[in-house]
Coordinates of C-alpha atoms in Angstrom, one line a residue:
X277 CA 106.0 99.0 68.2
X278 CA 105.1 95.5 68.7
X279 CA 104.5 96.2 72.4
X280 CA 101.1 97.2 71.8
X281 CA 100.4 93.2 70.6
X282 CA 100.2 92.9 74.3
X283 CA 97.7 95.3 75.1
X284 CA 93.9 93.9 75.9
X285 CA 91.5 94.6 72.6
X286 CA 89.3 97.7 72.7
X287 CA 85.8 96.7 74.0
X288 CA 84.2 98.8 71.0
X289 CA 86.4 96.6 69.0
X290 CA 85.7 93.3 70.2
X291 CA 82.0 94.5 70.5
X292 CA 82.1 95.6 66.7
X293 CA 83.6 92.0 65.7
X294 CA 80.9 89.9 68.1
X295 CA 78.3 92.0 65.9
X296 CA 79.8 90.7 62.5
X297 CA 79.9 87.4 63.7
X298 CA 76.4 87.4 64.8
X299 CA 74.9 89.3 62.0
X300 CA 77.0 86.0 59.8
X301 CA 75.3 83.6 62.1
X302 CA 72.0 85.4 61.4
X303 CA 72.2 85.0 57.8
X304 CA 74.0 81.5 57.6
X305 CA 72.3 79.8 60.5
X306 CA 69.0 79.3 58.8
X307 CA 69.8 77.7 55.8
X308 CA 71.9 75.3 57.5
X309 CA 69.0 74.1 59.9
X310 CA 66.5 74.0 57.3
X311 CA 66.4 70.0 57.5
X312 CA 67.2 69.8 61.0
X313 CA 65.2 69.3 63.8
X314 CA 66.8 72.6 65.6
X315 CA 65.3 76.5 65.5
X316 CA 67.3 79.2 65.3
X317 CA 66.2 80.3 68.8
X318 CA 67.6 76.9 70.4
X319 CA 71.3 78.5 69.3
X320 CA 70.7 81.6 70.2
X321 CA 70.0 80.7 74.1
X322 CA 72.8 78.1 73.9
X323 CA 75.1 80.8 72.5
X324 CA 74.4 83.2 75.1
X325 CA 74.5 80.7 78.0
X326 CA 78.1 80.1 76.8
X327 CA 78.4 83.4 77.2
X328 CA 77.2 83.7 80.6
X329 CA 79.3 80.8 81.9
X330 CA 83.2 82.3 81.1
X331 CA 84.7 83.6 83.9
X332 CA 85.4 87.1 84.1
X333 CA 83.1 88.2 81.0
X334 CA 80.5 89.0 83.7
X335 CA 77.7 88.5 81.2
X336 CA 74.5 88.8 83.1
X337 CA 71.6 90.6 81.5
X338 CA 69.0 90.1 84.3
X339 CA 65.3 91.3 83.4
X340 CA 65.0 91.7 87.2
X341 CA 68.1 94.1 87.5
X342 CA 67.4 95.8 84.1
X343 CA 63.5 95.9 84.1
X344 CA 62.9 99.2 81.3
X345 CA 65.1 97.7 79.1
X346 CA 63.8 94.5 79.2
X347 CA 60.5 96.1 78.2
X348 CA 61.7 98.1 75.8
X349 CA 64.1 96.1 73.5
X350 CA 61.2 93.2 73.8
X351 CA 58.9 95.8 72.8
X352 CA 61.2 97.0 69.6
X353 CA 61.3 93.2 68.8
X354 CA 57.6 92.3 68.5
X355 CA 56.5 95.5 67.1
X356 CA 58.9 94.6 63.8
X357 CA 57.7 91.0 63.9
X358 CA 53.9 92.2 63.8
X359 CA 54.8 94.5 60.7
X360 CA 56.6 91.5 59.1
X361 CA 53.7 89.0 59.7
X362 CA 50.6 91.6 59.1
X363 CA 52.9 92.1 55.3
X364 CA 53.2 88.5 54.6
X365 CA 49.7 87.3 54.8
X366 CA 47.8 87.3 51.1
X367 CA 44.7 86.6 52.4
X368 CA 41.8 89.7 52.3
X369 CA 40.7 90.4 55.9
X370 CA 37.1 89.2 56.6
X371 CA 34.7 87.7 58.4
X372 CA 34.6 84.6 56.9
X373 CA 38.0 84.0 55.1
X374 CA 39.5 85.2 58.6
X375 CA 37.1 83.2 60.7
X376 CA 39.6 80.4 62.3
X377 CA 41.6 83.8 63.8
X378 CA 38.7 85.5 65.2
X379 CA 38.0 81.6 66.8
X380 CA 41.6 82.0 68.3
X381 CA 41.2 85.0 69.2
X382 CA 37.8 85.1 70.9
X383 CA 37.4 82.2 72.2
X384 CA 40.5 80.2 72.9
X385 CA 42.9 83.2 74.0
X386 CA 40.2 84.3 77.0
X387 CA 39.8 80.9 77.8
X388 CA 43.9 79.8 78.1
X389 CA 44.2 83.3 80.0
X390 CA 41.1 82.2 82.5
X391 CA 43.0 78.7 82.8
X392 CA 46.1 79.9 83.4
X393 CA 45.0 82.6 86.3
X394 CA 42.9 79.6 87.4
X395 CA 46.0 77.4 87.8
X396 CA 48.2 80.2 89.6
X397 CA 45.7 81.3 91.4
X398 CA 45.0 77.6 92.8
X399 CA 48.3 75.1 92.6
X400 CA 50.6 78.1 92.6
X401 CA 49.3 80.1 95.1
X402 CA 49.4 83.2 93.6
X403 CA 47.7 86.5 94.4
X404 CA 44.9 86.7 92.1
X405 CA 46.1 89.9 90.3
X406 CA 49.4 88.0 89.5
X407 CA 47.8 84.8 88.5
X408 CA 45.7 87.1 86.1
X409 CA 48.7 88.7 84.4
X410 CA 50.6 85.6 84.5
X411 CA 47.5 84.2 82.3
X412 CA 47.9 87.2 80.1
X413 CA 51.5 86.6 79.7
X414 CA 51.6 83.1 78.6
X415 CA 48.1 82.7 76.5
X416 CA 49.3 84.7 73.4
X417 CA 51.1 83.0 70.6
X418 CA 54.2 84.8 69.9
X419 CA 54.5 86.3 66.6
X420 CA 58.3 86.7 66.9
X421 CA 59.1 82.9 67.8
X422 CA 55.9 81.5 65.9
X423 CA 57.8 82.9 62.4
X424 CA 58.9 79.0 61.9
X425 CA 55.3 77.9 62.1
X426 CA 54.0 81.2 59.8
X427 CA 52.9 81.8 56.2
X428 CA 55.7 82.3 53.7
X429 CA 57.1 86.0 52.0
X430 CA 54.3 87.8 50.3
X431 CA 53.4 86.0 47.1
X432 CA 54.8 83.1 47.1
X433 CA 51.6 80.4 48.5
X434 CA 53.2 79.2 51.1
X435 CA 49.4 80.0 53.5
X436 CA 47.9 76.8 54.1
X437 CA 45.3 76.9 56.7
X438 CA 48.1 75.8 59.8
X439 CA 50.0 78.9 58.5
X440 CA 47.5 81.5 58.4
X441 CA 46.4 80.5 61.4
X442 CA 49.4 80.3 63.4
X443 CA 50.5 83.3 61.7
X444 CA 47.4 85.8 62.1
X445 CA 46.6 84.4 65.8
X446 CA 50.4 85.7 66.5
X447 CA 49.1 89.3 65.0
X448 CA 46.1 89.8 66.5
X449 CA 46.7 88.3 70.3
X450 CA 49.4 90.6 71.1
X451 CA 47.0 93.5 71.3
X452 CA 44.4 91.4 72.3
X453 CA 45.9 90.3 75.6
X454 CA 47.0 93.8 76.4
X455 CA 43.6 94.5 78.0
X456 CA 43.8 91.6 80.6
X457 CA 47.3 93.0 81.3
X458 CA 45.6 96.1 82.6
X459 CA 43.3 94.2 84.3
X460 CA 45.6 92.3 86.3
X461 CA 47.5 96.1 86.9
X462 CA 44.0 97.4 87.7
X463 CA 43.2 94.6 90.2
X464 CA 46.6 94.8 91.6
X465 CA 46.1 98.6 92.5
X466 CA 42.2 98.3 93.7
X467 CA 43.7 95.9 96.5
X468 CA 45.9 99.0 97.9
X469 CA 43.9 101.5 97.3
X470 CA 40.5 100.0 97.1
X471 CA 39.3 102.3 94.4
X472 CA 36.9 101.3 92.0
X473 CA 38.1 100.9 88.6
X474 CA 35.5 98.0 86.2
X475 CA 34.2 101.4 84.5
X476 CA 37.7 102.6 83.7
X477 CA 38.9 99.6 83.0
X478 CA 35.8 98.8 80.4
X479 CA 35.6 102.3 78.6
X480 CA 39.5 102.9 78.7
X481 CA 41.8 100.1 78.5
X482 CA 39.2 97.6 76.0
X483 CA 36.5 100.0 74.7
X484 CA 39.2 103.3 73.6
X485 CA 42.6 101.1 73.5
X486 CA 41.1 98.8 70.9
X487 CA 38.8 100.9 68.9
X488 CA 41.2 104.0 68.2
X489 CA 44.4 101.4 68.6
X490 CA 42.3 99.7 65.4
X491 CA 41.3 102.9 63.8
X492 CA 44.5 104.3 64.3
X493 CA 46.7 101.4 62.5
X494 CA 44.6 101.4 59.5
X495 CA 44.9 105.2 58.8
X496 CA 48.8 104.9 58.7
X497 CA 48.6 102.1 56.6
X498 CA 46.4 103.6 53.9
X499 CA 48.5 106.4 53.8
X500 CA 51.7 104.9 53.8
X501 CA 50.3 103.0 50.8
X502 CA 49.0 106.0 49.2
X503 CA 52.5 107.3 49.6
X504 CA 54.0 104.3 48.4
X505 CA 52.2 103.6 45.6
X506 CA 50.1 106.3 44.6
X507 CA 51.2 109.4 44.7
X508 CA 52.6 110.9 40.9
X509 CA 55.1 108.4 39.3
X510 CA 58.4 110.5 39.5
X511 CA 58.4 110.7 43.2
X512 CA 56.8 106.9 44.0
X513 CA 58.3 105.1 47.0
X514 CA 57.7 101.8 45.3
X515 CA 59.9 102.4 42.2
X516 CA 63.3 102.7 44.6
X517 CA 62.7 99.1 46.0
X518 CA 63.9 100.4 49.3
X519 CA 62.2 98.3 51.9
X520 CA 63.1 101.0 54.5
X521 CA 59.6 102.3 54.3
X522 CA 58.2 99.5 55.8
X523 CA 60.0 100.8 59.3
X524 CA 58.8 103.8 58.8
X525 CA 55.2 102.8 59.2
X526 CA 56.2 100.7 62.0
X527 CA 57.2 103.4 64.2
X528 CA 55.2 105.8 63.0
X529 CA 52.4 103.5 63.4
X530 CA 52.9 102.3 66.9
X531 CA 54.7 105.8 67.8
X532 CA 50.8 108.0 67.1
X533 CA 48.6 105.4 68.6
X534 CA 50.8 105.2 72.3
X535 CA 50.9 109.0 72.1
X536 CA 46.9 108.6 72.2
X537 CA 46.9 106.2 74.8
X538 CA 46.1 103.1 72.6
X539 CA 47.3 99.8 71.5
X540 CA 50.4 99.7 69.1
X541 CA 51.0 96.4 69.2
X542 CA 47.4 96.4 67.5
X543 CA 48.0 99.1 65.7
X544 CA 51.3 98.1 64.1
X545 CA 49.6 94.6 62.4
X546 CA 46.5 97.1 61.2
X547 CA 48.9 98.4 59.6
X548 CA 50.7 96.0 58.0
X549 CA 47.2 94.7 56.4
X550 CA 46.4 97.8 55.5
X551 CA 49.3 99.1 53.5
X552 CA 49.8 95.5 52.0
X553 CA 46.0 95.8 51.0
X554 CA 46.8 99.3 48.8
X555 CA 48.2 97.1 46.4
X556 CA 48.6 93.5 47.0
X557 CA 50.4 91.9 44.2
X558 CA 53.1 94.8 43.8
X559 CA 56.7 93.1 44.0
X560 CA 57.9 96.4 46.5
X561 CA 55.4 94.1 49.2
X562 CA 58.4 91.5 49.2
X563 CA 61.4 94.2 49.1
X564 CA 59.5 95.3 52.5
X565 CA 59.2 92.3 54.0
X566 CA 62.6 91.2 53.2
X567 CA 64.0 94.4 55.4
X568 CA 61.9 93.3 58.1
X569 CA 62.6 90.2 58.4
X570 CA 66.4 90.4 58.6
X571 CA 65.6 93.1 61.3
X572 CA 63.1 90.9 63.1
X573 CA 66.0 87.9 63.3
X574 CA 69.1 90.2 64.2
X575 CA 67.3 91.5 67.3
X576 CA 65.6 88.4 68.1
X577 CA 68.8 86.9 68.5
X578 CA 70.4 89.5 70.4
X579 CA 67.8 89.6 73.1
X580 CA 67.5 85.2 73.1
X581 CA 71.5 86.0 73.3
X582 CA 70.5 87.8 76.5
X583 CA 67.6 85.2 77.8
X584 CA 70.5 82.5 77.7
X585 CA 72.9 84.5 79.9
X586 CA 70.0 85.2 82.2
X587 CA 69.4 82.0 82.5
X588 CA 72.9 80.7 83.0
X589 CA 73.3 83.2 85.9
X590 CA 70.2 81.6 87.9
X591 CA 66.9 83.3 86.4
X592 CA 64.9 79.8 86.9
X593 CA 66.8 79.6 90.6
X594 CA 63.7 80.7 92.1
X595 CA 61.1 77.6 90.7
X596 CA 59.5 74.8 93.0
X597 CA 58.3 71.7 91.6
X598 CA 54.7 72.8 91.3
X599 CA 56.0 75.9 89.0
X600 CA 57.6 73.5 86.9
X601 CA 54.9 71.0 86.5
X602 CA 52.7 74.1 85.9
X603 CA 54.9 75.2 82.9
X604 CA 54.6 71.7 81.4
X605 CA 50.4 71.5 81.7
X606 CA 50.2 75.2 80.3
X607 CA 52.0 74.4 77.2
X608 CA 50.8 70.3 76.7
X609 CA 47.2 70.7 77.9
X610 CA 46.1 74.7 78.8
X611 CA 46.8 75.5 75.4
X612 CA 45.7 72.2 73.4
X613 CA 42.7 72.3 75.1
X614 CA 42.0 76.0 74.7
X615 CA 42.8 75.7 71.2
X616 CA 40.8 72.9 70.0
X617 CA 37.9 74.5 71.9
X618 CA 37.7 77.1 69.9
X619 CA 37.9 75.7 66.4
X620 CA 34.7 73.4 67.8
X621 CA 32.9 73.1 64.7
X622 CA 36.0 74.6 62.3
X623 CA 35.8 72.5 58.7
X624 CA 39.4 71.3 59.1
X625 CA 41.4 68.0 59.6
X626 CA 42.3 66.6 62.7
X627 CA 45.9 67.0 61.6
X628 CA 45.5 70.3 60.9
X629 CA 43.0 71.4 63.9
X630 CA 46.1 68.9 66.7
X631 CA 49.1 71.1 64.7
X632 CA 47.4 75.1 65.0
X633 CA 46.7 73.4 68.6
X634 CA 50.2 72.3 69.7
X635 CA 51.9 75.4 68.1
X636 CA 51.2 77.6 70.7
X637 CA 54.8 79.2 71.2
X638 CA 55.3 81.3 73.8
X639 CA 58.1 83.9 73.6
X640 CA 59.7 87.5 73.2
X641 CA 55.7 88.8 73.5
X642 CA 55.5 87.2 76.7
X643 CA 58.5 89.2 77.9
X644 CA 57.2 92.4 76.9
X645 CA 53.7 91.8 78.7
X646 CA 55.6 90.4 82.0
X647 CA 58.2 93.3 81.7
X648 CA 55.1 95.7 81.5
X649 CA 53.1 94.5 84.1
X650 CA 55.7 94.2 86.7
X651 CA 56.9 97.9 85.9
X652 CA 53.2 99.0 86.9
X653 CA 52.3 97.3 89.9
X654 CA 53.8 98.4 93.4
X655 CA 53.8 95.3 94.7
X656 CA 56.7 93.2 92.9
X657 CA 57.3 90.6 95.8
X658 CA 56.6 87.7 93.4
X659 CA 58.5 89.4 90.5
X660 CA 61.9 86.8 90.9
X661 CA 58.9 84.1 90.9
X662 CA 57.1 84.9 88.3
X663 CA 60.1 85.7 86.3
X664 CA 61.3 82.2 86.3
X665 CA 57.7 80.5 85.4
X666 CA 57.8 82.3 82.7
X667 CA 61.7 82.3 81.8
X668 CA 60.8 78.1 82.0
X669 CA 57.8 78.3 79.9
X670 CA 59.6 80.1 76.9
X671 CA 62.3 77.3 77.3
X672 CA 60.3 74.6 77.5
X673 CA 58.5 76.3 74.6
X674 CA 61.5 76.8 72.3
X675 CA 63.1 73.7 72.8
X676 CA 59.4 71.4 72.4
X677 CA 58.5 73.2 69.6
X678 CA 61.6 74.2 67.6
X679 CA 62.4 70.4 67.8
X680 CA 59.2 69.1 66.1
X681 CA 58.9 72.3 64.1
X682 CA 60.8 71.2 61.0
X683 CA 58.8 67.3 61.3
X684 CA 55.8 68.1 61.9
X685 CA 55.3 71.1 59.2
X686 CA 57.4 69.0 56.3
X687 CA 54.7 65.9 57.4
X688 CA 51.6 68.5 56.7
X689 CA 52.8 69.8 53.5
X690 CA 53.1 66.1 52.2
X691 CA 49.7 66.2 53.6
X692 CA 48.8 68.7 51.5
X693 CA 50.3 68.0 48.4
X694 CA 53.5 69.8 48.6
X695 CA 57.4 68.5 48.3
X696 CA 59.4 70.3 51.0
X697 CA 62.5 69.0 49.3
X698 CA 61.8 69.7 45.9
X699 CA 64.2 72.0 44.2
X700 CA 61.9 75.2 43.9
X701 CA 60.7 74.5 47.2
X702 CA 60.2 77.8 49.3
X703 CA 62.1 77.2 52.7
X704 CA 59.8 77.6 55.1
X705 CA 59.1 81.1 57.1
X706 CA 61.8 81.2 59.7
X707 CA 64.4 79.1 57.9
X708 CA 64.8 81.4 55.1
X709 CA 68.3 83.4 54.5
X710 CA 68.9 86.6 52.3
X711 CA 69.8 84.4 49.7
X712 CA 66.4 82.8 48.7
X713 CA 66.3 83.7 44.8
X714 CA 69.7 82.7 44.5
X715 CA 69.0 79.1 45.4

């Protein structure tokens, strides 16, 4: 009988026990960090680099060598992380009370994207179609990586100006960026096949994408919060506490707008405002979020788990010095620069307006876009390249900001008034574990 001790371990079994230990990691890790100037992300990569380094494990999840699932998993990731962030924010949608985000959006992502192709184009060398998606790819703030830097769970006043910011440029530039994307893809095909494509590109990918993508989001969230919280009492989604509906609208959401040809990615934060807006002080708003949030960090950890084995089997093997030099001036002066440029004029601090301005993380979002792009262009000669500048700027990213995260936000709510380590102090967004009200 005790034969079988020397038998290897079933891989479903190991597999099964590596998922328990990270799902503990998930839940523990945060709370132990909260005072610590380390991110959750910073692990993960480390974790999976250690994986990627044992002999014999053969752990080597190359986005190159696995291209549709790198764009789908990143894809699952930031459509949950838009749901989470589009539930958390209190603040009404509007012109005015909105305005800093619409300044983020309209002015400062187009103009990081045009000094980004700029720079590839130039210094890097870069075809002109790739230089434009690489601008695409690395202007948006990530809303899965930006949650340390967001507004806290519905309710609870943790939305400072920084926060709100931070957290509804995140929402909105994912689907924002997605037209440049298809620019870049357009570009790239009109030098092939020398077809014209501005009106396409115009009346399909921004005028119907963004309309219907818009449109589209806000139906399913009204109607998910009719469901939820109107319909007759008996039957009431909101009365079971069971966050799972917030999933539901997710998918759905981002699931009818692609099958229309639009943008989920829009679509899914629509409707995240949308449903939270059918009844905004209701408790079920936090029962939702919760679910999502402990989904959003399981699978963000996973695929960093699967960034860090990347890059321990030579991802960033293909960089020259002017790449990496590139990397550093996108994230210390592209996106500064482009960032206080457009809040010219916004009645903020200069703490405030330098912090929204050096938050600019870059992520899991810029996977999906690169992952995307790459799958629809022919011509994928610089796709090792372009890879690696990326792969450097996330890490450069991760490791710059998730060290001054916990600093630099704990110096602006003293700025503002608040005790970070008072005992009813709400950790902040991204530190948070499933224990919060048993503190």
């Amino acid at each position: 009988m005790f034969e079988n001790l020397a038998e290897p371990p079933d891989p479903y079994i190991l597999l099964l026990m590596g998922l328990g230990l990270l799902i503990a990691l998930v839940a523990w890790l945060p709370l132990a960090l909260r005072r610590l100037p380390l991110s959750l992300p910073i692990i993960c990569i480390a974790l999976g680099m250690g994986l990627g380094v044992i002999p014999g494990l053969q752990f080597d999840p190359s986005p190159l060598e696995h291209p549709e699932i790198t764009e789908r998993f990143a894809e699952f990731v930031v459509i949950i992380a838009l749901m989470g962030a589009g539930l958390k924010i209190d603040r009404v949608l509007g012109l005015r009370s909105w305005r800093v985000t619409w300044r983020l959006i309209f002015l400062t992502l187009p103009l990081g994207i045009a000094l980004i192709a700029l720079l590839a184009g130039t210094w890097l060398a870069l075809p002109w179609a790739m230089a434009l998606l690489l601008g695409a790819v690395l202007a948006p703030t990530d809303p899965v990586l930006a949650s340390d830097v967001q507004v806290g769970p519905p309710k609870t006043g943790e939305e400072d100006e920084v926060r709100f910011a931070l957290t509804s440029e995140a929402g909105v530039n994912d689907g924002a960026a997605f037209p440049f994307v298809h620019l870049a893809i357009a570009l790239a095909a009109a030098s092939v096949k020398h077809e014209p494509w501005a009106l396409e590109w115009l009346t399909y990918n921004v005028a119907w994408e963004i309309v219907v993508g818009i449109l589209g989001g806000y139906l399913v969230g009204r109607l998910f919060g009719w469901i939820t919280f109107h319909i007759p009492a008996e039957s009431r989604l909101a009365k079971t506490g069971d966050g799972l509906i917030a999933l539901s609208a997710t998918f759905v959401s981002y699931g009818l707008t692609e099958v229309i040809h639009a943008y989920g990615f829009l679509s899914v934060f629509v409707t995240a405002l949308a449903f939270r807006q059918s009844h905004r002080d209701h408790d079920f708003h936090t029962s939702m979020h919760d679910l999502i949030e402990q989904i959003e960090r399981i699978s963000m950890m996973v695929l960093l788990l699967f960034f860090g084995g990347a890059l321990a089997n030579g991802l960033l093997s293909p960089l020259v010095p002017t790449d990496i030099a590139a990397a550093v001036v996108i994230l210390l002066v592209i996106r500064p620069i482009s960032a206080l440029v457009g809040m010219t004029g916004f009645k903020a601090s200069w703490h405030e307006r330098l912090t929204i301005a050096f938050f600019g993380i870059r992520g899991i979002g810029s996977f999906y876009y690169l992952a995307y792009g790459l799958n629809h262009i022919d011509d994928l000669q610089h796709a090792a390249r372009l890879w690696a500048i990326v792969g450097l700027v996330v890490v450069l990213s991760i490791i710059m900001h998730g060290l001054s995260v916990t600093p630099i936000m704990r110096t602006l709510d003293r700025a503002q008034g608040r005790d970070p380590d008072a005992d009813d102090a709400v950790p902040p967004p991204g530190f948070q574990g499933p224990g919060r009200d048993a503190r």
